[in-house]
GROMACS .gro file of N, CA and C in nm:
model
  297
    1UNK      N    1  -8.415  -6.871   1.786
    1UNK     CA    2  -8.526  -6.963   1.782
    1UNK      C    3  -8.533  -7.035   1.917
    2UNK      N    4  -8.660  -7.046   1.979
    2UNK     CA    5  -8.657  -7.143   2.111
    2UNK      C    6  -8.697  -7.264   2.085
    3UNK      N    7  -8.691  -7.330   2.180
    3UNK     CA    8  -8.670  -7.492   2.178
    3UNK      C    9  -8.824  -7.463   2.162
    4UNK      N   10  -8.931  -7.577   2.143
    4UNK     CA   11  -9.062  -7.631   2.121
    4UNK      C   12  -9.063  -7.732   2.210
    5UNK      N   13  -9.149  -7.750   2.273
    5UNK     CA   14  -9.225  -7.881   2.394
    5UNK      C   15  -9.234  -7.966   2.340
    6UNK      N   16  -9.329  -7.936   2.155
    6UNK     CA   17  -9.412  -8.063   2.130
    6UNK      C   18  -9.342  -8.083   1.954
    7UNK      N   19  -9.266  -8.132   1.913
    7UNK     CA   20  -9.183  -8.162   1.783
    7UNK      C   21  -9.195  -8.292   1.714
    8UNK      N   22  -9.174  -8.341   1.638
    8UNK     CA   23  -9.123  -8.447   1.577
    8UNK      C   24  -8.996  -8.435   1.461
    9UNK      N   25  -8.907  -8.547   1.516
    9UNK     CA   26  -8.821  -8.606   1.458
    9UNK      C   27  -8.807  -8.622   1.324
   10UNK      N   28  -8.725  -8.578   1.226
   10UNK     CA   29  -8.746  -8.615   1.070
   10UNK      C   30  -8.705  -8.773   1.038
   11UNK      N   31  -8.770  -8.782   0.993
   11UNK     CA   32  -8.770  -8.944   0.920
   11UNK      C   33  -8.766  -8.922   0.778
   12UNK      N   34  -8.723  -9.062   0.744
   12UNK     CA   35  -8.707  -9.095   0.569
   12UNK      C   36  -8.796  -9.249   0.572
   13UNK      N   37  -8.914  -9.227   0.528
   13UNK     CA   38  -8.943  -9.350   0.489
   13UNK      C   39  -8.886  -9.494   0.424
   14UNK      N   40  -8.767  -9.430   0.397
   14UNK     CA   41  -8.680  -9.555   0.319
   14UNK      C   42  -8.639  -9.596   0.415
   15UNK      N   43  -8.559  -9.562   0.517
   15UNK     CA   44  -8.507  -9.607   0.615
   15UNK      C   45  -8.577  -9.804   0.671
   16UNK      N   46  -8.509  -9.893   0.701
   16UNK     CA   47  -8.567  -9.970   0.756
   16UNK      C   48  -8.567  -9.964   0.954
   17UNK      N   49  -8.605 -10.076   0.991
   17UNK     CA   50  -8.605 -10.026   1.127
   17UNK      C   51  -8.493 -10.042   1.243
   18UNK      N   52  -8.382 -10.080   1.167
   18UNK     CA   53  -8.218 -10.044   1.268
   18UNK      C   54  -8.214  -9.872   1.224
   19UNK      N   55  -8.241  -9.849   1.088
   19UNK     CA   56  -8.202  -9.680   1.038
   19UNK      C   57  -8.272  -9.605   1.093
   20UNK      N   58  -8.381  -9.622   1.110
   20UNK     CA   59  -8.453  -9.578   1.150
   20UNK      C   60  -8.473  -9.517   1.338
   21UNK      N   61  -8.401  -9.656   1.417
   21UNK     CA   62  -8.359  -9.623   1.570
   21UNK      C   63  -8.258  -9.563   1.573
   22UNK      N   64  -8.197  -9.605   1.452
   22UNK     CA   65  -8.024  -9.473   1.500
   22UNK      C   66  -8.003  -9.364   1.497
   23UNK      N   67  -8.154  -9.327   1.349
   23UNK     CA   68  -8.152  -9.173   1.343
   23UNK      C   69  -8.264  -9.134   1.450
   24UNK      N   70  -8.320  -9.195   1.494
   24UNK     CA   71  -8.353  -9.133   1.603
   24UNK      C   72  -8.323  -9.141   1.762
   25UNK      N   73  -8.194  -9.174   1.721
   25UNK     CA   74  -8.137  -9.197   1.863
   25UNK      C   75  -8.061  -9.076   1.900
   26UNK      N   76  -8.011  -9.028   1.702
   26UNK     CA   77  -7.919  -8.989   1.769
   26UNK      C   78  -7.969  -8.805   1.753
   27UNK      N   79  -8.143  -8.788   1.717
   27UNK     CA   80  -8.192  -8.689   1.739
   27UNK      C   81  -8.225  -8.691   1.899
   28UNK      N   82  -8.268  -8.787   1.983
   28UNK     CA   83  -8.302  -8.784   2.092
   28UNK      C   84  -8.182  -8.743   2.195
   29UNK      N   85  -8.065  -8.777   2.148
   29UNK     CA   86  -7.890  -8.749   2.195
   29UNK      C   87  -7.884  -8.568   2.204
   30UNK      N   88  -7.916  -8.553   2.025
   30UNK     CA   89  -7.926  -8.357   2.035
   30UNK      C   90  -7.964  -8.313   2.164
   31UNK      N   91  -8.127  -8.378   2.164
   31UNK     CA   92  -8.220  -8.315   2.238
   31UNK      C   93  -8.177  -8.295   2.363
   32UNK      N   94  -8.125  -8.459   2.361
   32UNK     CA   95  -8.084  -8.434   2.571
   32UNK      C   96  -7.962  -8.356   2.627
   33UNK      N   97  -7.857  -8.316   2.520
   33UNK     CA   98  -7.755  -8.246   2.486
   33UNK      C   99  -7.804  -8.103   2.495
   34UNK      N  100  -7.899  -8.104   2.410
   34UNK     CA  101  -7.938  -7.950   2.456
   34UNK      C  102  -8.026  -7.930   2.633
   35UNK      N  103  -8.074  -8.042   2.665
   35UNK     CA  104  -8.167  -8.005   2.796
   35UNK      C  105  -8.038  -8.010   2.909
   36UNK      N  106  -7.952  -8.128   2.900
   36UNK     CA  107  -7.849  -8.189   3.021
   36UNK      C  108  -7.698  -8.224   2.970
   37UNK      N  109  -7.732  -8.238   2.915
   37UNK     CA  110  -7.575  -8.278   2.820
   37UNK      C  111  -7.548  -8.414   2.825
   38UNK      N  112  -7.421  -8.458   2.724
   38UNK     CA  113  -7.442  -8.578   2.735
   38UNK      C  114  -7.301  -8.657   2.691
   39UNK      N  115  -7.226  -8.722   2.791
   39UNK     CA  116  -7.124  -8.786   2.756
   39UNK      C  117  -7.092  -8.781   2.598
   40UNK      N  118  -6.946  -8.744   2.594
   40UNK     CA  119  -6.869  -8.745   2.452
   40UNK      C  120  -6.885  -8.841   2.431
   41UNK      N  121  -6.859  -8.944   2.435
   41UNK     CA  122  -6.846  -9.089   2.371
   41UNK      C  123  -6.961  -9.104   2.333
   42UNK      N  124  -7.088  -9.117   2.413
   42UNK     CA  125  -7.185  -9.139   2.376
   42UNK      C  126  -7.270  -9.105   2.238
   43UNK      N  127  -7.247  -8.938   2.264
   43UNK     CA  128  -7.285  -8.867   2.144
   43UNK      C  129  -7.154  -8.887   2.001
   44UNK      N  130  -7.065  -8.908   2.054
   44UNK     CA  131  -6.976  -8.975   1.934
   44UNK      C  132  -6.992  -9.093   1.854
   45UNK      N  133  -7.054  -9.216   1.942
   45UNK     CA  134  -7.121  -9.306   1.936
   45UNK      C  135  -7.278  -9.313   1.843
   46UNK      N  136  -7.338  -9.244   1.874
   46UNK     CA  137  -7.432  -9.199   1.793
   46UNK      C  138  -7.431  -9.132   1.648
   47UNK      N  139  -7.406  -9.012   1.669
   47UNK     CA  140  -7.348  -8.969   1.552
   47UNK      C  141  -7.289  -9.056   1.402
   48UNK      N  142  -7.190  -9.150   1.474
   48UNK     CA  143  -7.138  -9.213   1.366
   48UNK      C  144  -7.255  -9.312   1.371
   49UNK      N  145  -7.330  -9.364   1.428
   49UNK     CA  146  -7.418  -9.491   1.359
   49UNK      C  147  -7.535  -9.334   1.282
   50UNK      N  148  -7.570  -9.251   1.302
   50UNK     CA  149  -7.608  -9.162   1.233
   50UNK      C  150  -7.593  -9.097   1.087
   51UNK      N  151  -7.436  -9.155   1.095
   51UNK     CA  152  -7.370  -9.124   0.981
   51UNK      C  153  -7.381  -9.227   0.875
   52UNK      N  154  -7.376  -9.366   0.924
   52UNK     CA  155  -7.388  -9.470   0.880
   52UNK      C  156  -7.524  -9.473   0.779
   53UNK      N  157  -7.654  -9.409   0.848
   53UNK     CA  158  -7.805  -9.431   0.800
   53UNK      C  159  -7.766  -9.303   0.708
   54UNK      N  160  -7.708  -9.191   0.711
   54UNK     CA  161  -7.719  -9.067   0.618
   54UNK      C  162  -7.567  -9.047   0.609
   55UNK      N  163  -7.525  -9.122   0.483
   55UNK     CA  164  -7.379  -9.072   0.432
   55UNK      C  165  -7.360  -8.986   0.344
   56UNK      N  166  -7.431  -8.871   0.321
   56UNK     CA  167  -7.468  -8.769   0.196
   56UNK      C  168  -7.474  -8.697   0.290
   57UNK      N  169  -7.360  -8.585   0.324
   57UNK     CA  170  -7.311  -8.481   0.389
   57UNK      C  171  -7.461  -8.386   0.353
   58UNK      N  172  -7.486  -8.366   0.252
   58UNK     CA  173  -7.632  -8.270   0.213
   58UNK      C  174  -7.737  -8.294   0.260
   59UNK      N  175  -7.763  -8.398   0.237
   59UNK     CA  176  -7.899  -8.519   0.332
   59UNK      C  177  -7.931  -8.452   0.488
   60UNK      N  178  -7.748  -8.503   0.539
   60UNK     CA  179  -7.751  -8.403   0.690
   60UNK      C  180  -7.771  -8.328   0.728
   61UNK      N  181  -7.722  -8.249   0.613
   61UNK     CA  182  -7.768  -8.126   0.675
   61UNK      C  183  -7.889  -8.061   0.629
   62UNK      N  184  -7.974  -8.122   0.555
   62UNK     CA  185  -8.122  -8.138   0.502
   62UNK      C  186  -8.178  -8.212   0.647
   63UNK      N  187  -8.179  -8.310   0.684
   63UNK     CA  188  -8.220  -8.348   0.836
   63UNK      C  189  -8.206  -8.265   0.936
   64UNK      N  190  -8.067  -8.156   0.977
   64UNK     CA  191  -8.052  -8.104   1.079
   64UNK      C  192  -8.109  -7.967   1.072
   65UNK      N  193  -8.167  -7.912   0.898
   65UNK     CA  194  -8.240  -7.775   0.928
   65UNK      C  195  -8.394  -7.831   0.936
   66UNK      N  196  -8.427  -7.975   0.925
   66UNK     CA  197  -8.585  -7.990   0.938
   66UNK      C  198  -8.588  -8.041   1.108
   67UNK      N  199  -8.504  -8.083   1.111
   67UNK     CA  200  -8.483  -8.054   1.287
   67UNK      C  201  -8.483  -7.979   1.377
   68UNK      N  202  -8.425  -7.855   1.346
   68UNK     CA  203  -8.406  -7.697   1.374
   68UNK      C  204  -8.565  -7.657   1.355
   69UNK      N  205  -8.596  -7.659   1.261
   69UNK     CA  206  -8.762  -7.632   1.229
   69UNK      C  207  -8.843  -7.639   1.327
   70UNK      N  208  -8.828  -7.787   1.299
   70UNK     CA  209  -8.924  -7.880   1.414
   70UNK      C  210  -8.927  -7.819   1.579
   71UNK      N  211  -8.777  -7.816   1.613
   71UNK     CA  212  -8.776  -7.824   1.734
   71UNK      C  213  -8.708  -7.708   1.815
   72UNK      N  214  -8.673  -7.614   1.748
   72UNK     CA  215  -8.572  -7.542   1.756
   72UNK      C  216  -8.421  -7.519   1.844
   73UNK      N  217  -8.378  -7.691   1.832
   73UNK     CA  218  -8.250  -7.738   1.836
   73UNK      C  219  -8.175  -7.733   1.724
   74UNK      N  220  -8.036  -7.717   1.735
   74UNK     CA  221  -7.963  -7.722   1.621
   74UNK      C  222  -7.870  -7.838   1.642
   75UNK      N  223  -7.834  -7.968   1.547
   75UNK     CA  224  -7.784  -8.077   1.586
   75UNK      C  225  -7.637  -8.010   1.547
   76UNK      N  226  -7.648  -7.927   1.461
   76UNK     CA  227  -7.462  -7.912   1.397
   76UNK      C  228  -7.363  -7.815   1.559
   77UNK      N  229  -7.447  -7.780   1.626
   77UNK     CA  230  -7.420  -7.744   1.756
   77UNK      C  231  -7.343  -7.774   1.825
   78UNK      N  232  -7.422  -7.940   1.855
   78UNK     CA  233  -7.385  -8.062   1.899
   78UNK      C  234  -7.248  -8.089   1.859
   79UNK      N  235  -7.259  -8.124   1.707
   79UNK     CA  236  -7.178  -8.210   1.688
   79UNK      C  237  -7.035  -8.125   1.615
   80UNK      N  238  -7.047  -8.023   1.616
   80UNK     CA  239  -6.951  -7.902   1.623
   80UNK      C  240  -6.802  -7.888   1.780
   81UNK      N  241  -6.905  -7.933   1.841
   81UNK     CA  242  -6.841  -7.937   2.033
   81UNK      C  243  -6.714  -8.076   1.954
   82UNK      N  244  -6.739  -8.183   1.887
   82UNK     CA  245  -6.685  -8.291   1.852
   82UNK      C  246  -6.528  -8.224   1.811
   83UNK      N  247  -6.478  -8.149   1.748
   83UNK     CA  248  -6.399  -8.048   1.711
   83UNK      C  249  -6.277  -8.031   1.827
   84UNK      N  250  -6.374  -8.021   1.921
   84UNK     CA  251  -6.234  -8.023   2.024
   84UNK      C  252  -6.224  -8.172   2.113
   85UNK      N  253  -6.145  -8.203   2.142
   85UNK     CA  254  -6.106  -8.319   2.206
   85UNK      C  255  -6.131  -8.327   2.374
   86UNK      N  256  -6.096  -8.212   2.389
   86UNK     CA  257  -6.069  -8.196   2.560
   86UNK      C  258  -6.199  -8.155   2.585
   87UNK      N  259  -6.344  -8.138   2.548
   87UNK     CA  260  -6.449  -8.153   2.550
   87UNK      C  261  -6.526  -8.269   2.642
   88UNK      N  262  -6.548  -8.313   2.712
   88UNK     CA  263  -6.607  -8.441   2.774
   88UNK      C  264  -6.725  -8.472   2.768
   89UNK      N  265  -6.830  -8.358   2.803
   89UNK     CA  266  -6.940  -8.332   2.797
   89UNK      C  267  -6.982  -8.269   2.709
   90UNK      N  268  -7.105  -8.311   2.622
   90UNK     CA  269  -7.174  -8.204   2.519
   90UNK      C  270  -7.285  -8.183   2.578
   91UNK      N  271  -7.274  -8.031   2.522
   91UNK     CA  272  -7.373  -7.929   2.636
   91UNK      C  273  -7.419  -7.846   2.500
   92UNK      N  274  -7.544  -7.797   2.452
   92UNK     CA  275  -7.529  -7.706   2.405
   92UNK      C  276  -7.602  -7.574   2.494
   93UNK      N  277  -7.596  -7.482   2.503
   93UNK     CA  278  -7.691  -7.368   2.555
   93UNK      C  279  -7.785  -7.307   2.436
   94UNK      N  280  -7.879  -7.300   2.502
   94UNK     CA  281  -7.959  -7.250   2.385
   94UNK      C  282  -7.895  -7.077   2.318
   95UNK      N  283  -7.932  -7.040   2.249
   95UNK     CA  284  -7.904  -6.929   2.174
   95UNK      C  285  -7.724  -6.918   2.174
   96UNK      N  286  -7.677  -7.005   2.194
   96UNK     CA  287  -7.521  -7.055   2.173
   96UNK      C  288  -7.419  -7.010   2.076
   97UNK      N  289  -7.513  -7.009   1.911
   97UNK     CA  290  -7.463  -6.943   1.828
   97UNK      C  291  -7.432  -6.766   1.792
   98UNK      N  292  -7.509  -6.754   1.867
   98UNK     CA  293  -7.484  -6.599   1.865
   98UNK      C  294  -7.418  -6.572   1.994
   99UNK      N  295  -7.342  -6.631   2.083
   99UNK     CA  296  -7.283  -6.561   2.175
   99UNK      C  297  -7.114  -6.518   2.081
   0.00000   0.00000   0.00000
């Protein structure tokens, strides 16, 4: 799947508006992860306030295939790189999973 120019972000209307900036902070984190990459901490940082707005492991990954949809980024990519430690930078390359 290739990336898309023009996407939007999944939202949950329930969300109020701190839940709402985190989950989309930490879709905008994917994104720049997939274009440039993006400090571990940072995206570690994110993630968990990410986690915070969606604590239903299913939810997530209900967000990260309407994300994939949308944009054709994959966030579990991302946050897969988290796995190893000696990692610094998250980078994903596109078509990544099939290498």
């Amino acid at each position: 799947m290739s990336i898309k120019e023009t996407f939007s972000y999944p939202i949950d209307e329930r969300w109020n508006t701190a839940e709402l900036t985190d989950a989309i902070n930490f879709f905008a984190i994917v994104e720049k992860a997939y274009q440039e990459g993006v400090k571990r901490e940072k995206f570690v940082e994110s993630y968990r306030k990410f986690q915070v707005v969606v604590p239903n492991k299913s939810e997530e990954k209900r967000l990260f295939r309407e994300f994939l949809s949308n944009s054709g980024m994959e966030p579990f990519l991302a946050v897969k790189q988290l796995k190893d430690l000696n990692i610094k930078k998250i980078k994903v390359i596109e078509n990544e999973k099939y290498r």
